[in-house]
Amino acid sequence: MQSPGKSLREALFSAQSEDRLTVGVYESAKIMTEDPDSVSFCVLAMDEEFECDIALQIHFTLIQSFCFDNDISIVRVSDMQRLAEIVGDKAEQLEDAHCVLITNPADGSWEDPALEKLHLFCEESRSLSDWVPEITLPER
């Protein structure tokens, strides 16, 4: 099996090409509230700002809880800048790449092998009591 980081990068690129990415804490919270069944995967990015931002920590706690309650796989990455490089195509997305959601396609018929590998990785991590595993994104 390829590394979880490579699988995550592939899943993000695939979702981005199909316009199934939501970038931003508030935008993600809105989607999860309005249509939680449309969410397939959640990525939380932590950086130096996270350590000092109590509001962001509270948002992360709420997002994690929501993901657990709705059986949405969730991972952490420690390099928000690298995540922003992968998913950001607008200036504001680069500023708020702390949370990224991958949503399901509208027709429901699609399957992404990279995303399936990530779901298995998360399932295995949970069985080892690692509820929000950390993934290292590969360099370009």
CSV table of N, CA and C in Angstrom, one decimal:
chain,number,residue,atom,x,y,z
A,1,MET,N,0.8,-1.2,0.0
A,1,MET,CA,0.0,0.0,0.0
A,1,MET,C,0.9,1.2,0.0
A,2,GLN,N,0.5,2.2,-0.8
A,2,GLN,CA,1.3,3.5,-0.8
A,2,GLN,C,1.1,4.2,0.5
A,3,SER,N,1.9,5.2,0.7
A,3,SER,CA,1.8,5.9,1.9
A,3,SER,C,0.5,6.7,2.0
A,4,PRO,N,0.0,6.9,3.3
A,4,PRO,CA,-1.2,7.7,3.4
A,4,PRO,C,-1.1,9.1,2.9
A,5,GLY,N,0.1,9.7,3.0
A,5,GLY,CA,0.3,11.0,2.5
A,5,GLY,C,0.1,11.1,1.0
A,6,LYS,N,0.6,10.1,0.2
A,6,LYS,CA,0.4,10.1,-1.2
A,6,LYS,C,-1.0,9.9,-1.6
A,7,SER,N,-1.7,9.0,-0.8
A,7,SER,CA,-3.1,8.7,-1.0
A,7,SER,C,-3.9,10.0,-0.8
A,8,LEU,N,-3.6,10.7,0.3
A,8,LEU,CA,-4.3,12.0,0.6
A,8,LEU,C,-4.1,13.0,-0.6
A,9,ARG,N,-2.8,13.1,-1.0
A,9,ARG,CA,-2.6,14.1,-2.1
A,9,ARG,C,-3.4,13.7,-3.3
A,10,GLU,N,-3.4,12.4,-3.7
A,10,GLU,CA,-4.1,12.0,-4.9
A,10,GLU,C,-5.6,12.3,-4.7
A,11,ALA,N,-6.2,11.9,-3.5
A,11,ALA,CA,-7.6,12.2,-3.3
A,11,ALA,C,-8.0,13.6,-3.3
A,12,LEU,N,-7.1,14.5,-2.8
A,12,LEU,CA,-7.3,15.9,-2.9
A,12,LEU,C,-7.3,16.4,-4.3
A,13,PHE,N,-6.3,16.0,-5.1
A,13,PHE,CA,-6.2,16.4,-6.5
A,13,PHE,C,-7.5,15.9,-7.3
A,14,SER,N,-7.9,14.7,-7.0
A,14,SER,CA,-9.0,14.2,-7.7
A,14,SER,C,-10.3,14.9,-7.4
A,15,ALA,N,-10.5,15.2,-6.1
A,15,ALA,CA,-11.7,15.9,-5.6
A,15,ALA,C,-11.6,17.4,-6.2
A,16,GLN,N,-10.5,18.0,-6.2
A,16,GLN,CA,-10.4,19.3,-6.7
A,16,GLN,C,-10.7,19.4,-8.2
A,17,SER,N,-10.3,18.4,-9.0
A,17,SER,CA,-10.6,18.4,-10.4
A,17,SER,C,-12.1,18.2,-10.7
A,18,GLU,N,-12.8,17.6,-9.7
A,18,GLU,CA,-14.2,17.4,-9.9
A,18,GLU,C,-15.0,18.3,-9.1
A,19,ASP,N,-14.4,19.4,-8.6
A,19,ASP,CA,-15.1,20.4,-7.8
A,19,ASP,C,-15.8,19.9,-6.6
A,20,ARG,N,-15.1,19.0,-5.8
A,20,ARG,CA,-15.7,18.4,-4.6
A,20,ARG,C,-15.0,18.7,-3.4
A,21,LEU,N,-14.2,19.8,-3.4
A,21,LEU,CA,-13.5,20.3,-2.2
A,21,LEU,C,-14.2,21.5,-1.6
A,22,THR,N,-14.2,21.5,-0.3
A,22,THR,CA,-14.6,22.7,0.4
A,22,THR,C,-13.4,23.1,1.3
A,23,VAL,N,-13.0,24.3,1.2
A,23,VAL,CA,-11.8,24.8,1.9
A,23,VAL,C,-12.2,25.9,2.9
A,24,GLY,N,-11.9,25.8,4.1
A,24,GLY,CA,-12.2,26.8,5.1
A,24,GLY,C,-13.0,26.2,6.3
A,25,VAL,N,-12.7,26.7,7.5
A,25,VAL,CA,-13.4,26.2,8.7
A,25,VAL,C,-14.9,26.5,8.6
A,26,TYR,N,-15.2,27.8,8.3
A,26,TYR,CA,-16.6,28.2,8.3
A,26,TYR,C,-17.4,27.5,7.2
A,27,GLU,N,-16.8,27.5,6.0
A,27,GLU,CA,-17.4,26.9,4.8
A,27,GLU,C,-17.7,25.4,5.1
A,28,SER,N,-16.7,24.7,5.7
A,28,SER,CA,-16.8,23.3,6.0
A,28,SER,C,-17.9,23.1,7.0
A,29,ALA,N,-18.0,23.9,8.1
A,29,ALA,CA,-19.0,23.8,9.1
A,29,ALA,C,-20.4,23.9,8.5
A,30,LYS,N,-20.5,24.9,7.5
A,30,LYS,CA,-21.8,25.1,6.9
A,30,LYS,C,-22.2,23.9,6.1
A,31,ILE,N,-21.3,23.3,5.3
A,31,ILE,CA,-21.6,22.1,4.6
A,31,ILE,C,-22.0,20.9,5.5
A,32,MET,N,-21.3,20.7,6.6
A,32,MET,CA,-21.5,19.6,7.5
A,32,MET,C,-22.9,19.8,8.2
A,33,THR,N,-23.3,21.0,8.4
A,33,THR,CA,-24.6,21.3,9.1
A,33,THR,C,-25.7,21.1,8.1
A,34,GLU,N,-25.6,21.6,6.9
A,34,GLU,CA,-26.6,21.5,5.9
A,34,GLU,C,-26.8,20.1,5.3
A,35,ASP,N,-25.7,19.4,5.0
A,35,ASP,CA,-25.8,18.2,4.3
A,35,ASP,C,-24.6,17.2,4.8
A,36,PRO,N,-24.7,16.7,6.0
A,36,PRO,CA,-23.6,15.9,6.5
A,36,PRO,C,-23.4,14.6,5.7
A,37,ASP,N,-24.4,14.1,5.0
A,37,ASP,CA,-24.3,12.9,4.2
A,37,ASP,C,-23.5,13.1,3.0
A,38,SER,N,-23.3,14.3,2.6
A,38,SER,CA,-22.5,14.6,1.4
A,38,SER,C,-21.0,14.6,1.7
A,39,VAL,N,-20.6,14.6,2.9
A,39,VAL,CA,-19.2,14.7,3.3
A,39,VAL,C,-18.6,13.3,3.4
A,40,SER,N,-17.5,13.1,2.7
A,40,SER,CA,-16.8,11.8,2.6
A,40,SER,C,-15.5,11.8,3.5
A,41,PHE,N,-14.8,12.9,3.6
A,41,PHE,CA,-13.5,12.9,4.3
A,41,PHE,C,-13.2,14.3,4.8
A,42,CYS,N,-12.5,14.4,5.9
A,42,CYS,CA,-12.2,15.7,6.5
A,42,CYS,C,-10.7,15.8,6.8
A,43,VAL,N,-10.0,16.9,6.4
A,43,VAL,CA,-8.6,17.1,6.7
A,43,VAL,C,-8.5,18.4,7.6
A,44,LEU,N,-7.9,18.2,8.7
A,44,LEU,CA,-7.6,19.4,9.6
A,44,LEU,C,-6.1,19.7,9.6
A,45,ALA,N,-5.8,20.9,9.3
A,45,ALA,CA,-4.3,21.3,9.2
A,45,ALA,C,-4.0,22.2,10.4
A,46,MET,N,-2.9,21.8,11.0
A,46,MET,CA,-2.5,22.5,12.2
A,46,MET,C,-1.1,23.2,11.9
A,47,ASP,N,-1.0,24.4,12.4
A,47,ASP,CA,0.3,25.1,12.3
A,47,ASP,C,0.6,25.9,13.5
A,48,GLU,N,1.5,26.8,13.4
A,48,GLU,CA,1.8,27.6,14.6
A,48,GLU,C,0.6,28.4,15.1
A,49,GLU,N,-0.2,28.9,14.2
A,49,GLU,CA,-1.3,29.7,14.5
A,49,GLU,C,-2.3,28.9,15.4
A,50,PHE,N,-2.4,27.6,15.1
A,50,PHE,CA,-3.3,26.7,15.9
A,50,PHE,C,-3.0,26.8,17.4
A,51,GLU,N,-1.8,26.7,17.7
A,51,GLU,CA,-1.4,26.7,19.1
A,51,GLU,C,-1.8,27.9,19.9
A,52,CYS,N,-1.9,29.1,19.2
A,52,CYS,CA,-2.3,30.3,19.9
A,52,CYS,C,-3.7,30.7,19.7
A,53,ASP,N,-4.5,30.0,18.9
A,53,ASP,CA,-5.8,30.5,18.5
A,53,ASP,C,-6.8,29.6,19.2
A,54,ILE,N,-7.4,30.0,20.3
A,54,ILE,CA,-8.3,29.3,21.1
A,54,ILE,C,-9.6,29.0,20.3
A,55,ALA,N,-10.1,30.0,19.5
A,55,ALA,CA,-11.3,29.8,18.7
A,55,ALA,C,-11.1,28.7,17.7
A,56,LEU,N,-9.9,28.7,17.1
A,56,LEU,CA,-9.7,27.6,16.1
A,56,LEU,C,-9.6,26.3,16.7
A,57,GLN,N,-9.1,26.2,17.9
A,57,GLN,CA,-9.0,24.9,18.7
A,57,GLN,C,-10.4,24.4,19.0
A,58,ILE,N,-11.3,25.4,19.4
A,58,ILE,CA,-12.7,25.0,19.7
A,58,ILE,C,-13.4,24.5,18.4
A,59,HIS,N,-13.2,25.2,17.3
A,59,HIS,CA,-13.8,24.8,16.0
A,59,HIS,C,-13.3,23.4,15.6
A,60,PHE,N,-12.0,23.1,15.8
A,60,PHE,CA,-11.5,21.8,15.5
A,60,PHE,C,-12.1,20.7,16.4
A,61,THR,N,-12.3,21.0,17.6
A,61,THR,CA,-12.9,20.1,18.5
A,61,THR,C,-14.4,19.8,18.1
A,62,LEU,N,-15.1,20.8,17.7
A,62,LEU,CA,-16.5,20.6,17.2
A,62,LEU,C,-16.5,19.9,15.9
A,63,ILE,N,-15.6,20.2,15.0
A,63,ILE,CA,-15.6,19.5,13.7
A,63,ILE,C,-15.2,18.0,13.9
A,64,GLN,N,-14.2,17.7,14.8
A,64,GLN,CA,-13.9,16.3,15.1
A,64,GLN,C,-15.1,15.6,15.7
A,65,SER,N,-15.8,16.2,16.6
A,65,SER,CA,-16.9,15.6,17.2
A,65,SER,C,-18.0,15.3,16.2
A,66,PHE,N,-18.2,16.2,15.3
A,66,PHE,CA,-19.2,16.1,14.3
A,66,PHE,C,-18.8,14.9,13.3
A,67,CYS,N,-17.6,14.9,13.0
A,67,CYS,CA,-17.1,13.8,12.1
A,67,CYS,C,-17.3,12.4,12.8
A,68,PHE,N,-16.9,12.3,14.0
A,68,PHE,CA,-17.1,11.1,14.8
A,68,PHE,C,-18.6,10.7,14.8
A,69,ASP,N,-19.5,11.6,15.1
A,69,ASP,CA,-20.9,11.3,15.2
A,69,ASP,C,-21.5,10.9,13.8
A,70,ASN,N,-20.9,11.4,12.7
A,70,ASN,CA,-21.5,11.1,11.4
A,70,ASN,C,-20.6,10.2,10.6
A,71,ASP,N,-19.7,9.4,11.2
A,71,ASP,CA,-18.9,8.4,10.5
A,71,ASP,C,-18.1,9.0,9.3
A,72,ILE,N,-17.6,10.2,9.5
A,72,ILE,CA,-16.7,10.8,8.5
A,72,ILE,C,-15.3,10.6,8.9
A,73,SER,N,-14.5,10.0,8.0
A,73,SER,CA,-13.1,9.8,8.3
A,73,SER,C,-12.4,11.2,8.4
A,74,ILE,N,-11.5,11.3,9.3
A,74,ILE,CA,-10.8,12.5,9.6
A,74,ILE,C,-9.3,12.3,9.9
A,75,VAL,N,-8.5,13.2,9.3
A,75,VAL,CA,-7.0,13.1,9.6
A,75,VAL,C,-6.5,14.5,9.9
A,76,ARG,N,-5.3,14.6,10.4
A,76,ARG,CA,-4.6,15.9,10.7
A,76,ARG,C,-3.4,15.9,9.8
A,77,VAL,N,-3.0,17.1,9.3
A,77,VAL,CA,-1.7,17.3,8.7
A,77,VAL,C,-1.1,18.4,9.4
A,78,SER,N,0.2,18.4,9.5
A,78,SER,CA,0.9,19.4,10.3
A,78,SER,C,1.5,20.6,9.4
A,79,ASP,N,1.4,20.4,8.1
A,79,ASP,CA,1.9,21.4,7.2
A,79,ASP,C,0.8,22.1,6.4
A,80,MET,N,0.2,23.1,7.1
A,80,MET,CA,-0.9,23.8,6.4
A,80,MET,C,-0.5,24.4,5.1
A,81,GLN,N,0.7,24.9,5.0
A,81,GLN,CA,1.2,25.6,3.8
A,81,GLN,C,1.2,24.6,2.7
A,82,ARG,N,1.7,23.4,2.9
A,82,ARG,CA,1.7,22.3,1.8
A,82,ARG,C,0.2,22.0,1.4
A,83,LEU,N,-0.7,21.8,2.4
A,83,LEU,CA,-2.1,21.6,2.1
A,83,LEU,C,-2.6,22.7,1.3
A,84,ALA,N,-2.3,23.9,1.6
A,84,ALA,CA,-2.8,25.1,0.9
A,84,ALA,C,-2.3,25.1,-0.5
A,85,GLU,N,-1.1,24.7,-0.7
A,85,GLU,CA,-0.5,24.6,-2.1
A,85,GLU,C,-1.3,23.6,-2.9
A,86,ILE,N,-1.7,22.5,-2.3
A,86,ILE,CA,-2.4,21.5,-3.1
A,86,ILE,C,-3.8,21.9,-3.4
A,87,VAL,N,-4.5,22.5,-2.4
A,87,VAL,CA,-6.0,22.8,-2.6
A,87,VAL,C,-6.3,24.2,-3.0
A,88,GLY,N,-5.4,25.1,-2.8
A,88,GLY,CA,-5.7,26.5,-3.0
A,88,GLY,C,-5.5,27.0,-4.4
A,89,ASP,N,-6.6,27.6,-4.9
A,89,ASP,CA,-6.5,28.3,-6.2
A,89,ASP,C,-6.9,29.7,-6.1
A,90,LYS,N,-7.3,30.1,-4.9
A,90,LYS,CA,-7.7,31.5,-4.7
A,90,LYS,C,-7.0,32.0,-3.5
A,91,ALA,N,-6.7,33.3,-3.4
A,91,ALA,CA,-5.9,33.8,-2.3
A,91,ALA,C,-6.6,33.5,-0.9
A,92,GLU,N,-7.9,33.6,-0.8
A,92,GLU,CA,-8.5,33.4,0.5
A,92,GLU,C,-8.5,31.9,0.9
A,93,GLN,N,-8.4,31.0,-0.1
A,93,GLN,CA,-8.2,29.6,0.3
A,93,GLN,C,-6.9,29.3,0.9
A,94,LEU,N,-5.9,30.1,0.5
A,94,LEU,CA,-4.6,29.9,1.1
A,94,LEU,C,-4.5,30.3,2.5
A,95,GLU,N,-5.3,31.3,2.8
A,95,GLU,CA,-5.4,31.9,4.2
A,95,GLU,C,-6.1,31.0,5.2
A,96,ASP,N,-7.1,30.2,4.7
A,96,ASP,CA,-8.0,29.4,5.6
A,96,ASP,C,-8.0,28.0,5.2
A,97,ALA,N,-6.9,27.4,5.0
A,97,ALA,CA,-6.8,25.9,4.7
A,97,ALA,C,-6.7,25.1,5.9
A,98,HIS,N,-7.2,25.6,7.0
A,98,HIS,CA,-7.2,24.8,8.3
A,98,HIS,C,-8.1,23.6,8.2
A,99,CYS,N,-9.2,23.7,7.4
A,99,CYS,CA,-10.1,22.6,7.3
A,99,CYS,C,-10.5,22.4,5.8
A,100,VAL,N,-10.4,21.1,5.3
A,100,VAL,CA,-10.7,20.8,4.0
A,100,VAL,C,-11.6,19.6,4.0
A,101,LEU,N,-12.7,19.7,3.3
A,101,LEU,CA,-13.6,18.6,3.1
A,101,LEU,C,-13.6,18.0,1.7
A,102,ILE,N,-13.7,16.7,1.6
A,102,ILE,CA,-14.0,16.1,0.3
A,102,ILE,C,-15.4,15.6,0.4
A,103,THR,N,-16.2,16.1,-0.6
A,103,THR,CA,-17.6,15.6,-0.6
A,103,THR,C,-17.8,14.6,-1.7
A,104,ASN,N,-18.9,13.9,-1.5
A,104,ASN,CA,-19.3,12.8,-2.4
A,104,ASN,C,-19.8,13.4,-3.7
A,105,PRO,N,-19.6,12.7,-4.9
A,105,PRO,CA,-20.2,13.2,-6.1
A,105,PRO,C,-21.7,13.2,-6.1
A,106,ALA,N,-22.3,14.1,-6.9
A,106,ALA,CA,-23.8,14.2,-6.9
A,106,ALA,C,-24.5,12.9,-7.3
A,107,ASP,N,-23.9,12.2,-8.2
A,107,ASP,CA,-24.6,11.0,-8.7
A,107,ASP,C,-24.4,9.8,-7.8
A,108,GLY,N,-23.4,9.9,-6.9
A,108,GLY,CA,-23.2,8.8,-6.0
A,108,GLY,C,-22.6,7.5,-6.5
A,109,SER,N,-22.1,7.5,-7.8
A,109,SER,CA,-21.7,6.3,-8.5
A,109,SER,C,-20.1,6.2,-8.5
A,110,TRP,N,-19.5,7.2,-7.9
A,110,TRP,CA,-18.0,7.3,-8.1
A,110,TRP,C,-17.3,6.7,-6.9
A,111,GLU,N,-16.2,6.1,-7.2
A,111,GLU,CA,-15.3,5.6,-6.1
A,111,GLU,C,-13.9,6.0,-6.5
A,112,ASP,N,-13.1,6.4,-5.5
A,112,ASP,CA,-11.8,6.9,-5.6
A,112,ASP,C,-10.9,5.9,-4.9
A,113,PRO,N,-10.0,5.2,-5.6
A,113,PRO,CA,-9.1,4.2,-4.9
A,113,PRO,C,-8.2,4.9,-3.8
A,114,ALA,N,-7.8,6.1,-4.0
A,114,ALA,CA,-6.9,6.8,-3.0
A,114,ALA,C,-7.8,7.1,-1.8
A,115,LEU,N,-9.0,7.5,-2.0
A,115,LEU,CA,-9.9,7.8,-0.9
A,115,LEU,C,-10.2,6.5,-0.1
A,116,GLU,N,-10.4,5.4,-0.8
A,116,GLU,CA,-10.7,4.2,-0.1
A,116,GLU,C,-9.5,3.7,0.7
A,117,LYS,N,-8.3,4.0,0.2
A,117,LYS,CA,-7.1,3.6,1.0
A,117,LYS,C,-7.1,4.5,2.3
A,118,LEU,N,-7.5,5.8,2.2
A,118,LEU,CA,-7.5,6.7,3.3
A,118,LEU,C,-8.5,6.2,4.3
A,119,HIS,N,-9.7,5.8,3.9
A,119,HIS,CA,-10.7,5.3,4.8
A,119,HIS,C,-10.2,4.1,5.5
A,120,LEU,N,-9.5,3.2,4.9
A,120,LEU,CA,-9.0,2.0,5.5
A,120,LEU,C,-7.9,2.4,6.5
A,121,PHE,N,-7.0,3.4,6.2
A,121,PHE,CA,-6.0,3.9,7.1
A,121,PHE,C,-6.7,4.4,8.3
A,122,CYS,N,-7.7,5.2,8.2
A,122,CYS,CA,-8.4,5.8,9.3
A,122,CYS,C,-9.1,4.7,10.2
A,123,GLU,N,-9.6,3.7,9.5
A,123,GLU,CA,-10.3,2.6,10.3
A,123,GLU,C,-9.2,1.8,11.1
A,124,GLU,N,-8.1,1.6,10.5
A,124,GLU,CA,-7.0,0.9,11.2
A,124,GLU,C,-6.5,1.7,12.4
A,125,SER,N,-6.4,3.0,12.1
A,125,SER,CA,-5.9,3.9,13.2
A,125,SER,C,-6.9,3.9,14.4
A,126,ARG,N,-8.2,4.0,14.0
A,126,ARG,CA,-9.2,4.0,15.1
A,126,ARG,C,-9.1,2.7,15.9
A,127,SER,N,-8.8,1.6,15.3
A,127,SER,CA,-8.7,0.3,16.0
A,127,SER,C,-7.6,0.3,17.0
A,128,LEU,N,-6.6,1.2,16.7
A,128,LEU,CA,-5.5,1.3,17.6
A,128,LEU,C,-5.6,2.6,18.6
A,129,SER,N,-6.8,3.0,18.7
A,129,SER,CA,-7.2,4.2,19.5
A,129,SER,C,-6.5,5.5,19.1
A,130,ASP,N,-6.2,5.6,17.8
A,130,ASP,CA,-5.7,6.9,17.2
A,130,ASP,C,-6.8,7.5,16.4
A,131,TRP,N,-7.6,8.3,17.1
A,131,TRP,CA,-8.9,8.8,16.5
A,131,TRP,C,-8.7,9.8,15.4
A,132,VAL,N,-7.7,10.6,15.5
A,132,VAL,CA,-7.4,11.5,14.4
A,132,VAL,C,-6.0,11.4,14.0
A,133,PRO,N,-5.7,10.4,13.2
A,133,PRO,CA,-4.3,10.2,12.8
A,133,PRO,C,-3.7,11.3,12.0
A,134,GLU,N,-2.3,11.5,12.2
A,134,GLU,CA,-1.6,12.6,11.5
A,134,GLU,C,-1.0,12.0,10.3
A,135,ILE,N,-1.1,12.7,9.2
A,135,ILE,CA,-0.5,12.3,7.9
A,135,ILE,C,0.5,13.3,7.5
A,136,THR,N,1.6,12.9,6.9
A,136,THR,CA,2.6,13.8,6.4
A,136,THR,C,2.4,13.9,4.9
A,137,LEU,N,2.1,15.1,4.4
A,137,LEU,CA,2.0,15.2,2.9
A,137,LEU,C,3.3,15.2,2.3
A,138,PRO,N,3.4,14.5,1.1
A,138,PRO,CA,4.7,14.4,0.4
A,138,PRO,C,5.0,15.8,-0.2
A,139,GLU,N,6.3,16.0,-0.4
A,139,GLU,CA,6.7,17.2,-1.2
A,139,GLU,C,6.2,17.0,-2.7
A,140,ARG,N,6.3,18.0,-3.4
A,140,ARG,CA,5.9,18.0,-4.8
A,140,ARG,C,6.5,16.8,-5.4
